């Protein structure tokens, strides 16, 4: 490495990302790269960048919301499962499983979608980046819509997958006089509620 043309990384290079910073200062070509045709370059320049960013945001939010709420659904619905009682298992899920589902989902979302859109995946992050980091305000509505759309599609898919179990749990909850909106109830699959002794 001493003979290679290496420069010390400046502090501002780290904002680019590790891959870009290293590639800027050290590149190695194992196989000669094929030249890119002008036709392909023109096509890439004509494609709207904002559409790719919005699709990446929606997909990234879907990637972390869906596994998380699916873990919550399996935890909530299986605590009273007759199958679990028949084999002597009180519940198939746990809080630990829910945490890991969200963690793996957000890691996968960052790895796959962040290079395209920046990996905000949350309207609050997008607004903070616009206020303090110079993110363009004209992109904020597109990003927020994409994030809400990705979460909505994740919730819609989850409701489609667990619809029969949710309906049975809803009927049992109403028959027991607890209603639908309480901690551990059918509505707590998609949002959180405090316990009765909490304010």
Short mmCIF file of N, CA and C in Angstrom, two decimals:
data_model
loop_
_atom_site.label_atom_id
_atom_site.label_comp_id
_atom_site.label_asym_id
_atom_site.label_seq_id
_atom_site.Cartn_x
_atom_site.Cartn_y
_atom_site.Cartn_z
N UNK A 1 0.81 -1.19 0.00
CA UNK A 1 0.00 0.00 0.00
C UNK A 1 0.85 1.26 0.00
N UNK A 2 2.11 1.15 0.40
CA UNK A 2 2.95 2.33 0.47
C UNK A 2 3.18 2.92 -0.91
N UNK A 3 3.26 2.05 -1.95
CA UNK A 3 3.49 2.54 -3.30
C UNK A 3 2.24 3.09 -3.96
N UNK A 4 1.07 2.78 -3.42
CA UNK A 4 -0.19 3.24 -4.02
C UNK A 4 -0.39 4.73 -3.72
N UNK A 5 -1.19 5.38 -4.51
CA UNK A 5 -1.46 6.79 -4.31
C UNK A 5 -2.62 6.91 -3.31
N UNK A 6 -2.28 6.96 -2.04
CA UNK A 6 -3.29 7.05 -0.98
C UNK A 6 -3.21 8.44 -0.36
N UNK A 7 -4.34 9.04 -0.11
CA UNK A 7 -4.42 10.33 0.55
C UNK A 7 -5.16 10.15 1.85
N UNK A 8 -4.81 10.96 2.81
CA UNK A 8 -5.51 10.92 4.10
C UNK A 8 -6.93 11.43 3.92
N UNK A 9 -7.89 10.73 4.52
CA UNK A 9 -9.28 11.13 4.41
C UNK A 9 -9.52 12.43 5.19
N UNK A 10 -10.19 13.38 4.57
CA UNK A 10 -10.56 14.61 5.25
C UNK A 10 -11.85 14.36 6.02
N UNK A 11 -12.13 15.18 7.00
CA UNK A 11 -13.30 14.99 7.85
C UNK A 11 -14.59 15.07 7.05
N UNK A 12 -14.66 15.99 6.09
CA UNK A 12 -15.90 16.16 5.34
C UNK A 12 -16.19 14.96 4.43
N UNK A 13 -15.22 14.12 4.14
CA UNK A 13 -15.45 12.95 3.30
C UNK A 13 -16.32 11.92 4.00
N UNK A 14 -16.31 11.88 5.33
CA UNK A 14 -17.08 10.88 6.05
C UNK A 14 -18.58 11.11 5.91
N UNK A 15 -19.00 12.33 5.53
CA UNK A 15 -20.41 12.59 5.33
C UNK A 15 -20.94 11.92 4.08
N UNK A 16 -20.07 11.59 3.16
CA UNK A 16 -20.51 10.92 1.95
C UNK A 16 -20.97 9.50 2.24
N UNK A 17 -20.39 8.86 3.18
CA UNK A 17 -20.63 7.45 3.44
C UNK A 17 -19.31 6.72 3.31
N UNK A 18 -19.19 5.61 3.99
CA UNK A 18 -17.92 4.89 4.01
C UNK A 18 -17.53 4.40 2.63
N UNK A 19 -18.50 3.88 1.88
CA UNK A 19 -18.17 3.33 0.57
C UNK A 19 -17.68 4.40 -0.38
N UNK A 20 -18.39 5.53 -0.44
CA UNK A 20 -18.00 6.59 -1.35
C UNK A 20 -16.66 7.19 -0.97
N UNK A 21 -16.41 7.35 0.33
CA UNK A 21 -15.15 7.95 0.78
C UNK A 21 -13.97 7.05 0.43
N UNK A 22 -14.13 5.75 0.63
CA UNK A 22 -13.04 4.83 0.31
C UNK A 22 -12.84 4.74 -1.19
N UNK A 23 -13.92 4.68 -1.96
CA UNK A 23 -13.78 4.60 -3.40
C UNK A 23 -13.16 5.85 -3.99
N UNK A 24 -13.39 6.97 -3.34
CA UNK A 24 -12.82 8.22 -3.85
C UNK A 24 -11.30 8.21 -3.73
N UNK A 25 -10.78 7.57 -2.69
CA UNK A 25 -9.34 7.61 -2.44
C UNK A 25 -8.62 6.33 -2.83
N UNK A 26 -9.33 5.24 -2.96
CA UNK A 26 -8.65 3.99 -3.27
C UNK A 26 -9.59 3.17 -4.13
N UNK A 27 -9.20 2.91 -5.35
CA UNK A 27 -10.02 2.07 -6.22
C UNK A 27 -9.16 0.99 -6.82
N UNK A 28 -9.77 -0.15 -7.00
CA UNK A 28 -9.06 -1.30 -7.53
C UNK A 28 -9.96 -1.92 -8.58
N UNK A 29 -9.46 -2.11 -9.76
CA UNK A 29 -10.25 -2.68 -10.84
C UNK A 29 -9.75 -4.10 -11.11
N UNK A 30 -10.56 -5.08 -10.70
CA UNK A 30 -10.20 -6.47 -10.96
C UNK A 30 -10.54 -6.82 -12.39
N UNK A 31 -11.71 -6.42 -12.83
CA UNK A 31 -12.17 -6.66 -14.19
C UNK A 31 -12.42 -5.30 -14.82
N UNK A 32 -12.01 -5.16 -16.04
CA UNK A 32 -12.22 -3.89 -16.72
C UNK A 32 -13.72 -3.64 -16.86
N UNK A 33 -14.15 -2.44 -16.52
CA UNK A 33 -15.57 -2.10 -16.59
C UNK A 33 -15.98 -1.86 -18.03
N UNK A 34 -17.21 -2.32 -18.34
CA UNK A 34 -17.74 -2.08 -19.68
C UNK A 34 -18.11 -0.61 -19.80
N UNK A 35 -17.84 -0.03 -20.94
CA UNK A 35 -18.25 1.36 -21.11
C UNK A 35 -19.78 1.46 -21.15
N UNK A 36 -20.28 2.52 -20.57
CA UNK A 36 -21.73 2.74 -20.54
C UNK A 36 -22.12 3.51 -21.80
N UNK A 37 -23.13 3.00 -22.48
CA UNK A 37 -23.54 3.63 -23.74
C UNK A 37 -24.23 4.96 -23.47
N UNK A 38 -24.18 5.83 -24.45
CA UNK A 38 -24.83 7.12 -24.31
C UNK A 38 -26.34 6.95 -24.20
N UNK A 39 -26.88 5.93 -24.84
CA UNK A 39 -28.32 5.67 -24.76
C UNK A 39 -28.74 5.37 -23.33
N UNK A 40 -27.94 4.57 -22.63
CA UNK A 40 -28.26 4.25 -21.24
C UNK A 40 -28.10 5.48 -20.34
N UNK A 41 -27.07 6.28 -20.59
CA UNK A 41 -26.89 7.51 -19.81
C UNK A 41 -28.05 8.47 -20.01
N UNK A 42 -28.51 8.61 -21.26
CA UNK A 42 -29.65 9.47 -21.53
C UNK A 42 -30.91 8.96 -20.83
N UNK A 43 -31.10 7.64 -20.84
CA UNK A 43 -32.25 7.04 -20.16
C UNK A 43 -32.20 7.32 -18.66
N UNK A 44 -31.03 7.17 -18.06
CA UNK A 44 -30.89 7.42 -16.62
C UNK A 44 -31.15 8.89 -16.28
N UNK A 45 -30.73 9.80 -17.14
CA UNK A 45 -30.94 11.21 -16.88
C UNK A 45 -32.41 11.61 -17.08
N UNK A 46 -33.13 10.91 -17.98
CA UNK A 46 -34.53 11.22 -18.20
C UNK A 46 -35.43 10.68 -17.10
N UNK A 47 -35.01 9.59 -16.45
CA UNK A 47 -35.86 9.00 -15.40
C UNK A 47 -35.96 9.97 -14.23
N UNK A 48 -37.16 10.13 -13.70
CA UNK A 48 -37.29 11.07 -12.57
C UNK A 48 -36.66 10.51 -11.30
N UNK A 49 -35.75 11.25 -10.74
CA UNK A 49 -35.05 10.82 -9.52
C UNK A 49 -36.01 10.80 -8.33
N UNK A 50 -36.94 11.76 -8.27
CA UNK A 50 -37.84 11.83 -7.12
C UNK A 50 -38.72 10.59 -7.03
N UNK A 51 -39.07 9.99 -8.19
CA UNK A 51 -39.91 8.78 -8.16
C UNK A 51 -39.14 7.61 -7.56
N UNK A 52 -37.85 7.49 -7.93
CA UNK A 52 -37.03 6.43 -7.34
C UNK A 52 -36.87 6.62 -5.84
N UNK A 53 -36.68 7.87 -5.42
CA UNK A 53 -36.53 8.16 -3.99
C UNK A 53 -37.81 7.83 -3.22
N UNK A 54 -38.95 8.21 -3.80
CA UNK A 54 -40.23 7.92 -3.13
C UNK A 54 -40.48 6.42 -3.04
N UNK A 55 -40.17 5.69 -4.10
CA UNK A 55 -40.36 4.24 -4.06
C UNK A 55 -39.42 3.59 -3.04
N UNK A 56 -38.21 4.12 -2.94
CA UNK A 56 -37.27 3.58 -1.95
C UNK A 56 -37.76 3.85 -0.53
N UNK A 57 -38.29 5.05 -0.28
CA UNK A 57 -38.81 5.36 1.05
C UNK A 57 -40.00 4.46 1.40
N UNK A 58 -40.94 4.31 0.47
CA UNK A 58 -42.12 3.48 0.72
C UNK A 58 -41.71 2.03 0.94
N UNK A 59 -40.80 1.54 0.14
CA UNK A 59 -40.34 0.16 0.29
C UNK A 59 -39.59 -0.03 1.60
N UNK A 60 -38.75 0.91 1.96
CA UNK A 60 -38.00 0.81 3.22
C UNK A 60 -38.91 0.81 4.43
N UNK A 61 -39.92 1.69 4.42
CA UNK A 61 -40.87 1.71 5.54
C UNK A 61 -41.63 0.39 5.59
N UNK A 62 -42.02 -0.13 4.44
CA UNK A 62 -42.71 -1.43 4.41
C UNK A 62 -41.81 -2.52 5.00
N UNK A 63 -40.51 -2.49 4.65
CA UNK A 63 -39.58 -3.52 5.11
C UNK A 63 -39.43 -3.55 6.63
N UNK A 64 -39.56 -2.41 7.29
CA UNK A 64 -39.42 -2.48 8.74
C UNK A 64 -40.75 -2.49 9.48
N UNK A 65 -41.81 -1.94 8.89
CA UNK A 65 -43.10 -1.95 9.58
C UNK A 65 -43.74 -3.34 9.51
N UNK A 66 -43.70 -3.97 8.35
CA UNK A 66 -44.40 -5.25 8.22
C UNK A 66 -43.88 -6.33 9.17
N UNK A 67 -42.57 -6.60 9.25
CA UNK A 67 -42.14 -7.62 10.21
C UNK A 67 -42.46 -7.25 11.65
N UNK A 68 -42.37 -5.96 11.96
CA UNK A 68 -42.65 -5.53 13.33
C UNK A 68 -44.09 -5.75 13.73
N UNK A 69 -45.03 -5.28 12.88
CA UNK A 69 -46.43 -5.45 13.26
C UNK A 69 -46.88 -6.89 13.10
N UNK A 70 -46.22 -7.66 12.23
CA UNK A 70 -46.54 -9.09 12.14
C UNK A 70 -46.12 -9.81 13.43
N UNK A 71 -44.99 -9.42 13.99
CA UNK A 71 -44.56 -10.00 15.27
C UNK A 71 -45.52 -9.59 16.39
N UNK A 72 -45.99 -8.35 16.36
CA UNK A 72 -46.97 -7.90 17.36
C UNK A 72 -48.27 -8.67 17.21
N UNK A 73 -48.70 -8.89 15.97
CA UNK A 73 -49.94 -9.63 15.73
C UNK A 73 -49.82 -11.07 16.22
N UNK A 74 -48.71 -11.72 15.91
CA UNK A 74 -48.56 -13.10 16.37
C UNK A 74 -48.49 -13.16 17.90
N UNK A 75 -47.85 -12.18 18.51
CA UNK A 75 -47.77 -12.13 19.98
C UNK A 75 -49.15 -11.90 20.58
N UNK A 76 -49.90 -10.94 20.03
CA UNK A 76 -51.22 -10.61 20.58
C UNK A 76 -52.23 -11.71 20.34
N UNK A 77 -52.24 -12.28 19.15
CA UNK A 77 -53.26 -13.27 18.82
C UNK A 77 -52.96 -14.65 19.41
N UNK A 78 -51.71 -14.97 19.62
CA UNK A 78 -51.38 -16.31 20.11
C UNK A 78 -51.37 -16.44 21.62
N UNK A 79 -51.56 -15.35 22.34
CA UNK A 79 -51.61 -15.47 23.80
C UNK A 79 -52.86 -16.20 24.25
N UNK A 80 -53.91 -16.15 23.44
CA UNK A 80 -55.16 -16.85 23.78
C UNK A 80 -55.46 -17.96 22.79
N UNK A 81 -54.45 -18.43 22.09
CA UNK A 81 -54.67 -19.42 21.05
C UNK A 81 -55.01 -20.79 21.64
N UNK A 82 -56.09 -21.43 21.16
CA UNK A 82 -56.40 -22.78 21.64
C UNK A 82 -55.34 -23.79 21.21
N UNK A 83 -54.65 -23.53 20.10
CA UNK A 83 -53.57 -24.43 19.67
C UNK A 83 -52.44 -24.40 20.69
N UNK A 84 -52.11 -23.20 21.16
CA UNK A 84 -51.06 -23.08 22.17
C UNK A 84 -51.43 -23.77 23.46
N UNK A 85 -52.68 -23.63 23.87
CA UNK A 85 -53.13 -24.28 25.10
C UNK A 85 -53.13 -25.79 24.95
N UNK A 86 -53.47 -26.30 23.75
CA UNK A 86 -53.54 -27.75 23.52
C UNK A 86 -52.16 -28.40 23.64
N UNK A 87 -51.12 -27.70 23.22
CA UNK A 87 -49.79 -28.30 23.29
C UNK A 87 -49.02 -27.84 24.53
N UNK A 88 -49.68 -27.06 25.37
CA UNK A 88 -49.05 -26.66 26.63
C UNK A 88 -48.17 -25.44 26.54
N UNK A 89 -48.31 -24.63 25.48
CA UNK A 89 -47.52 -23.42 25.32
C UNK A 89 -48.48 -22.24 25.47
N UNK A 90 -48.21 -21.36 26.39
CA UNK A 90 -49.12 -20.23 26.64
C UNK A 90 -49.08 -19.22 25.50
N UNK A 91 -47.92 -18.98 24.92
CA UNK A 91 -47.79 -18.00 23.84
C UNK A 91 -46.63 -18.38 22.94
N UNK A 92 -46.78 -18.08 21.65
CA UNK A 92 -45.73 -18.38 20.69
C UNK A 92 -44.78 -17.22 20.48
N UNK A 93 -45.18 -16.01 20.85
CA UNK A 93 -44.36 -14.84 20.63
C UNK A 93 -43.89 -14.23 21.94
N UNK A 94 -43.02 -13.25 21.82
CA UNK A 94 -42.53 -12.56 23.01
C UNK A 94 -42.14 -11.14 22.62
N UNK A 95 -41.92 -10.31 23.64
CA UNK A 95 -41.46 -8.95 23.39
C UNK A 95 -40.09 -8.97 22.73
N UNK A 96 -39.27 -9.94 23.09
CA UNK A 96 -37.95 -10.09 22.49
C UNK A 96 -38.07 -10.32 20.97
N UNK A 97 -39.02 -11.15 20.59
CA UNK A 97 -39.26 -11.42 19.17
C UNK A 97 -39.70 -10.16 18.45
N UNK A 98 -40.54 -9.35 19.07
CA UNK A 98 -41.01 -8.11 18.45
C UNK A 98 -39.85 -7.15 18.24
N UNK A 99 -38.99 -7.02 19.25
CA UNK A 99 -37.82 -6.15 19.12
C UNK A 99 -36.90 -6.58 18.00
N UNK A 100 -36.64 -7.87 17.91
CA UNK A 100 -35.78 -8.37 16.84
C UNK A 100 -36.41 -8.21 15.47
N UNK A 101 -37.73 -8.36 15.39
CA UNK A 101 -38.40 -8.18 14.10
C UNK A 101 -38.24 -6.75 13.60
N UNK A 102 -38.44 -5.77 14.49
CA UNK A 102 -38.24 -4.37 14.10
C UNK A 102 -36.77 -4.11 13.79
N UNK A 103 -35.86 -4.66 14.57
CA UNK A 103 -34.43 -4.40 14.36
C UNK A 103 -33.95 -4.96 13.04
N UNK A 104 -34.31 -6.19 12.73
CA UNK A 104 -33.89 -6.79 11.46
C UNK A 104 -34.56 -6.08 10.30
N UNK A 105 -35.83 -5.69 10.49
CA UNK A 105 -36.54 -4.97 9.43
C UNK A 105 -35.89 -3.63 9.11
N UNK A 106 -35.52 -2.87 10.13
CA UNK A 106 -34.91 -1.56 9.87
C UNK A 106 -33.50 -1.72 9.32
N UNK A 107 -32.78 -2.74 9.75
CA UNK A 107 -31.45 -2.98 9.18
C UNK A 107 -31.56 -3.33 7.70
N UNK A 108 -32.51 -4.20 7.36
CA UNK A 108 -32.70 -4.56 5.95
C UNK A 108 -33.14 -3.35 5.13
N UNK A 109 -34.02 -2.52 5.70
CA UNK A 109 -34.47 -1.32 4.99
C UNK A 109 -33.31 -0.36 4.73
N UNK A 110 -32.46 -0.18 5.73
CA UNK A 110 -31.32 0.73 5.56
C UNK A 110 -30.35 0.18 4.52
N UNK A 111 -30.08 -1.11 4.57
CA UNK A 111 -29.13 -1.69 3.63
C UNK A 111 -29.64 -1.62 2.20
N UNK A 112 -30.94 -1.88 2.00
CA UNK A 112 -31.45 -1.96 0.63
C UNK A 112 -31.93 -0.63 0.06
N UNK A 113 -32.51 0.23 0.87
CA UNK A 113 -33.16 1.43 0.33
C UNK A 113 -32.45 2.74 0.64
N UNK A 114 -31.63 2.78 1.68
CA UNK A 114 -30.99 4.04 2.05
C UNK A 114 -30.06 4.60 0.98
N UNK A 115 -29.35 3.78 0.21
CA UNK A 115 -28.50 4.39 -0.82
C UNK A 115 -29.26 5.21 -1.86
N UNK A 116 -30.54 4.90 -2.08
CA UNK A 116 -31.33 5.63 -3.07
C UNK A 116 -31.96 6.88 -2.49
N UNK A 117 -32.57 6.76 -1.29
CA UNK A 117 -33.36 7.87 -0.77
C UNK A 117 -32.75 8.55 0.45
N UNK A 118 -31.72 8.01 1.02
CA UNK A 118 -31.14 8.58 2.23
C UNK A 118 -31.59 7.88 3.49
N UNK A 119 -32.61 7.03 3.39
CA UNK A 119 -33.04 6.22 4.52
C UNK A 119 -33.66 7.00 5.66
N UNK A 120 -34.58 7.91 5.36
CA UNK A 120 -35.26 8.64 6.44
C UNK A 120 -36.25 7.72 7.15
N UNK A 121 -37.18 7.13 6.40
CA UNK A 121 -38.15 6.14 6.87
C UNK A 121 -39.06 6.63 7.98
N UNK A 122 -39.12 7.94 8.22
CA UNK A 122 -39.94 8.48 9.29
C UNK A 122 -40.18 9.96 8.97
N UNK A 123 -41.44 10.42 8.99
CA UNK A 123 -41.69 11.83 8.70
C UNK A 123 -40.95 12.80 9.63
N UNK A 124 -40.79 12.42 10.90
CA UNK A 124 -40.07 13.30 11.84
C UNK A 124 -38.61 13.47 11.42
N UNK A 125 -37.99 12.40 10.96
CA UNK A 125 -36.60 12.47 10.50
C UNK A 125 -36.51 13.35 9.25
N UNK A 126 -37.45 13.19 8.35
CA UNK A 126 -37.45 14.01 7.13
C UNK A 126 -37.57 15.49 7.46
N UNK A 127 -38.47 15.83 8.37
CA UNK A 127 -38.65 17.24 8.76
C UNK A 127 -37.40 17.76 9.47
N UNK A 128 -36.81 16.96 10.34
CA UNK A 128 -35.57 17.38 11.02
C UNK A 128 -34.43 17.59 10.03
N UNK A 129 -34.31 16.70 9.05
CA UNK A 129 -33.27 16.88 8.04
C UNK A 129 -33.53 18.14 7.22
N UNK A 130 -34.79 18.45 6.96
CA UNK A 130 -35.10 19.67 6.19
C UNK A 130 -34.77 20.92 7.00
N UNK A 131 -35.01 20.88 8.30
CA UNK A 131 -34.76 22.05 9.14
C UNK A 131 -33.27 22.24 9.39
N UNK A 132 -32.59 21.18 9.80
CA UNK A 132 -31.21 21.33 10.28
C UNK A 132 -30.12 20.82 9.33
N UNK A 133 -30.45 19.97 8.39
CA UNK A 133 -29.40 19.41 7.54
C UNK A 133 -29.46 19.88 6.08
N UNK A 134 -30.40 20.75 5.77
CA UNK A 134 -30.47 21.28 4.41
C UNK A 134 -31.16 20.38 3.41
N UNK A 135 -31.96 19.42 3.86
CA UNK A 135 -32.72 18.59 2.94
C UNK A 135 -33.73 19.48 2.22
N UNK A 136 -33.90 19.32 0.89
CA UNK A 136 -34.78 20.24 0.15
C UNK A 136 -36.24 20.15 0.59
N UNK A 137 -36.82 21.28 0.89
CA UNK A 137 -38.22 21.33 1.35
C UNK A 137 -39.19 20.85 0.29
N UNK A 138 -38.83 20.97 -0.98
CA UNK A 138 -39.74 20.53 -2.03
C UNK A 138 -39.90 19.01 -2.05
N UNK A 139 -38.94 18.29 -1.47
CA UNK A 139 -39.04 16.83 -1.41
C UNK A 139 -39.78 16.32 -0.18
N UNK A 140 -39.96 17.17 0.82
CA UNK A 140 -40.56 16.74 2.09
C UNK A 140 -41.96 16.15 1.91
N UNK A 141 -42.89 16.80 1.17
CA UNK A 141 -44.21 16.19 1.02
C UNK A 141 -44.18 14.84 0.32
N UNK A 142 -43.30 14.70 -0.69
CA UNK A 142 -43.19 13.43 -1.40
C UNK A 142 -42.70 12.33 -0.45
N UNK A 143 -41.70 12.64 0.34
CA UNK A 143 -41.14 11.65 1.27
C UNK A 143 -42.18 11.25 2.32
N UNK A 144 -42.87 12.25 2.89
CA UNK A 144 -43.85 11.93 3.94
C UNK A 144 -44.99 11.09 3.37
N UNK A 145 -45.48 11.45 2.19
CA UNK A 145 -46.53 10.63 1.56
C UNK A 145 -46.03 9.21 1.31
N UNK A 146 -44.82 9.06 0.83
CA UNK A 146 -44.27 7.73 0.56
C UNK A 146 -44.14 6.91 1.83
N UNK A 147 -43.70 7.54 2.91
CA UNK A 147 -43.54 6.82 4.18
C UNK A 147 -44.90 6.36 4.71
N UNK A 148 -45.90 7.22 4.65
CA UNK A 148 -47.23 6.84 5.12
C UNK A 148 -47.81 5.75 4.21
N UNK A 149 -47.59 5.85 2.92
CA UNK A 149 -48.08 4.85 1.98
C UNK A 149 -47.45 3.49 2.25
N UNK A 150 -46.14 3.45 2.48
CA UNK A 150 -45.47 2.18 2.78
C UNK A 150 -45.99 1.54 4.04
N UNK A 151 -46.21 2.34 5.09
CA UNK A 151 -46.75 1.81 6.34
C UNK A 151 -48.19 1.33 6.15
N UNK A 152 -48.98 2.06 5.36
CA UNK A 152 -50.36 1.67 5.10
C UNK A 152 -50.42 0.33 4.37
N UNK A 153 -49.57 0.15 3.38
CA UNK A 153 -49.56 -1.11 2.63
C UNK A 153 -49.14 -2.26 3.55
N UNK A 154 -48.19 -2.01 4.45
CA UNK A 154 -47.78 -3.05 5.41
C UNK A 154 -48.95 -3.43 6.31
N UNK A 155 -49.68 -2.43 6.82
CA UNK A 155 -50.84 -2.71 7.67
C UNK A 155 -51.95 -3.42 6.91
N UNK A 156 -52.17 -3.02 5.66
CA UNK A 156 -53.19 -3.66 4.83
C UNK A 156 -52.85 -5.12 4.57
N UNK A 157 -51.60 -5.40 4.26
CA UNK A 157 -51.18 -6.79 4.03
C UNK A 157 -51.31 -7.61 5.30
N UNK A 158 -50.93 -7.03 6.44
CA UNK A 158 -51.06 -7.75 7.71
C UNK A 158 -52.52 -8.06 8.02
N UNK A 159 -53.40 -7.08 7.82
CA UNK A 159 -54.82 -7.32 8.09
C UNK A 159 -55.37 -8.40 7.16
N UNK A 160 -54.91 -8.44 5.94
CA UNK A 160 -55.34 -9.50 5.02
C UNK A 160 -54.86 -10.88 5.46
N UNK A 161 -53.65 -10.94 5.96
CA UNK A 161 -53.09 -12.23 6.38
C UNK A 161 -53.73 -12.76 7.66
N UNK A 162 -54.02 -11.88 8.62
CA UNK A 162 -54.51 -12.29 9.93
C UNK A 162 -56.02 -12.02 10.10
N UNK A 163 -56.75 -11.73 9.03
CA UNK A 163 -58.14 -11.34 9.15
C UNK A 163 -59.00 -12.37 9.91
N UNK A 164 -58.95 -13.65 9.61
CA UNK A 164 -59.80 -14.60 10.35
C UNK A 164 -59.47 -14.63 11.85
N UNK A 165 -58.18 -14.63 12.20
CA UNK A 165 -57.80 -14.66 13.61
C UNK A 165 -58.21 -13.38 14.33
N UNK A 166 -58.09 -12.24 13.65
CA UNK A 166 -58.47 -10.97 14.26
C UNK A 166 -59.98 -10.94 14.50
N UNK A 167 -60.76 -11.47 13.56
CA UNK A 167 -62.21 -11.49 13.73
C UNK A 167 -62.63 -12.36 14.91
N UNK A 168 -61.98 -13.53 15.05
CA UNK A 168 -62.29 -14.41 16.18
C UNK A 168 -61.91 -13.72 17.50
N UNK A 169 -60.75 -13.10 17.53
CA UNK A 169 -60.30 -12.41 18.74
C UNK A 169 -61.23 -11.24 19.06
N UNK A 170 -61.70 -10.55 18.03
CA UNK A 170 -62.64 -9.43 18.22
C UNK A 170 -63.94 -9.93 18.84
N UNK A 171 -64.48 -11.01 18.32
CA UNK A 171 -65.73 -11.56 18.86
C UNK A 171 -65.56 -12.01 20.31
N UNK A 172 -64.43 -12.67 20.61
CA UNK A 172 -64.17 -13.10 21.99
C UNK A 172 -64.03 -11.89 22.92
N UNK A 173 -63.38 -10.85 22.44
CA UNK A 173 -63.17 -9.67 23.27
C UNK A 173 -64.49 -8.94 23.54
N UNK A 174 -65.34 -8.85 22.53
CA UNK A 174 -66.65 -8.20 22.73
C UNK A 174 -67.53 -9.05 23.64
N UNK A 175 -67.49 -10.38 23.45
CA UNK A 175 -68.30 -11.27 24.31
C UNK A 175 -67.85 -11.19 25.76
N UNK A 176 -66.57 -10.96 26.01
CA UNK A 176 -66.07 -10.85 27.38
C UNK A 176 -66.35 -9.47 27.97
N UNK A 177 -66.87 -8.53 27.18
CA UNK A 177 -67.21 -7.21 27.67
C UNK A 177 -66.04 -6.25 27.76
N UNK A 178 -64.92 -6.57 27.13
CA UNK A 178 -63.74 -5.71 27.19
C UNK A 178 -63.69 -4.70 26.06
N UNK A 179 -64.46 -4.88 25.03
CA UNK A 179 -64.41 -3.99 23.88
C UNK A 179 -63.25 -4.34 22.97
N UNK A 180 -62.88 -3.39 22.13
CA UNK A 180 -61.80 -3.62 21.16
C UNK A 180 -60.54 -2.82 21.47
N UNK A 181 -60.71 -1.70 22.18
CA UNK A 181 -59.60 -0.77 22.38
C UNK A 181 -59.10 -0.86 23.81
N UNK A 182 -58.09 -1.69 24.01
CA UNK A 182 -57.42 -1.80 25.30
C UNK A 182 -56.06 -2.45 25.04
N UNK A 183 -55.17 -2.34 26.00
CA UNK A 183 -53.84 -2.91 25.85
C UNK A 183 -53.95 -4.43 25.78
N UNK A 184 -53.50 -5.00 24.69
CA UNK A 184 -53.61 -6.44 24.45
C UNK A 184 -54.85 -6.83 23.70
N UNK A 185 -55.66 -5.85 23.30
CA UNK A 185 -56.88 -6.10 22.55
C UNK A 185 -56.64 -6.12 21.06
N UNK A 186 -57.71 -6.33 20.29
CA UNK A 186 -57.55 -6.38 18.83
C UNK A 186 -56.97 -5.10 18.24
N UNK A 187 -57.35 -3.95 18.78
CA UNK A 187 -56.84 -2.68 18.23
C UNK A 187 -55.36 -2.46 18.56
N UNK A 188 -54.84 -3.17 19.57
CA UNK A 188 -53.45 -2.96 19.95
C UNK A 188 -52.47 -3.65 19.00
N UNK A 189 -52.97 -4.30 17.97
CA UNK A 189 -52.07 -4.88 16.96
C UNK A 189 -51.42 -3.76 16.15
N UNK A 190 -52.19 -2.73 15.84
CA UNK A 190 -51.68 -1.65 14.99
C UNK A 190 -51.31 -0.39 15.74
N UNK A 191 -51.66 -0.27 17.02
CA UNK A 191 -51.26 0.90 17.81
C UNK A 191 -51.18 0.50 19.28
N UNK A 192 -50.62 1.37 20.09
CA UNK A 192 -50.41 1.03 21.50
C UNK A 192 -51.41 1.75 22.38
N UNK A 193 -51.74 1.10 23.50
CA UNK A 193 -52.64 1.67 24.49
C UNK A 193 -52.04 1.47 25.87
N UNK A 194 -52.28 2.39 26.79
CA UNK A 194 -51.74 2.21 28.14
C UNK A 194 -52.59 1.18 28.92
N UNK A 195 -52.00 0.64 29.95
CA UNK A 195 -52.75 -0.23 30.86
C UNK A 195 -53.77 0.59 31.63
N UNK A 196 -54.77 -0.04 32.23
CA UNK A 196 -55.78 0.73 32.99
C UNK A 196 -55.19 1.55 34.14
N UNK A 197 -54.10 1.07 34.75
CA UNK A 197 -53.52 1.82 35.86
C UNK A 197 -52.51 2.88 35.42
N UNK A 198 -52.34 3.07 34.13
CA UNK A 198 -51.42 4.09 33.61
C UNK A 198 -52.22 5.26 33.06
N UNK A 199 -51.61 6.43 33.09
CA UNK A 199 -52.30 7.60 32.54
C UNK A 199 -51.54 8.14 31.36
#
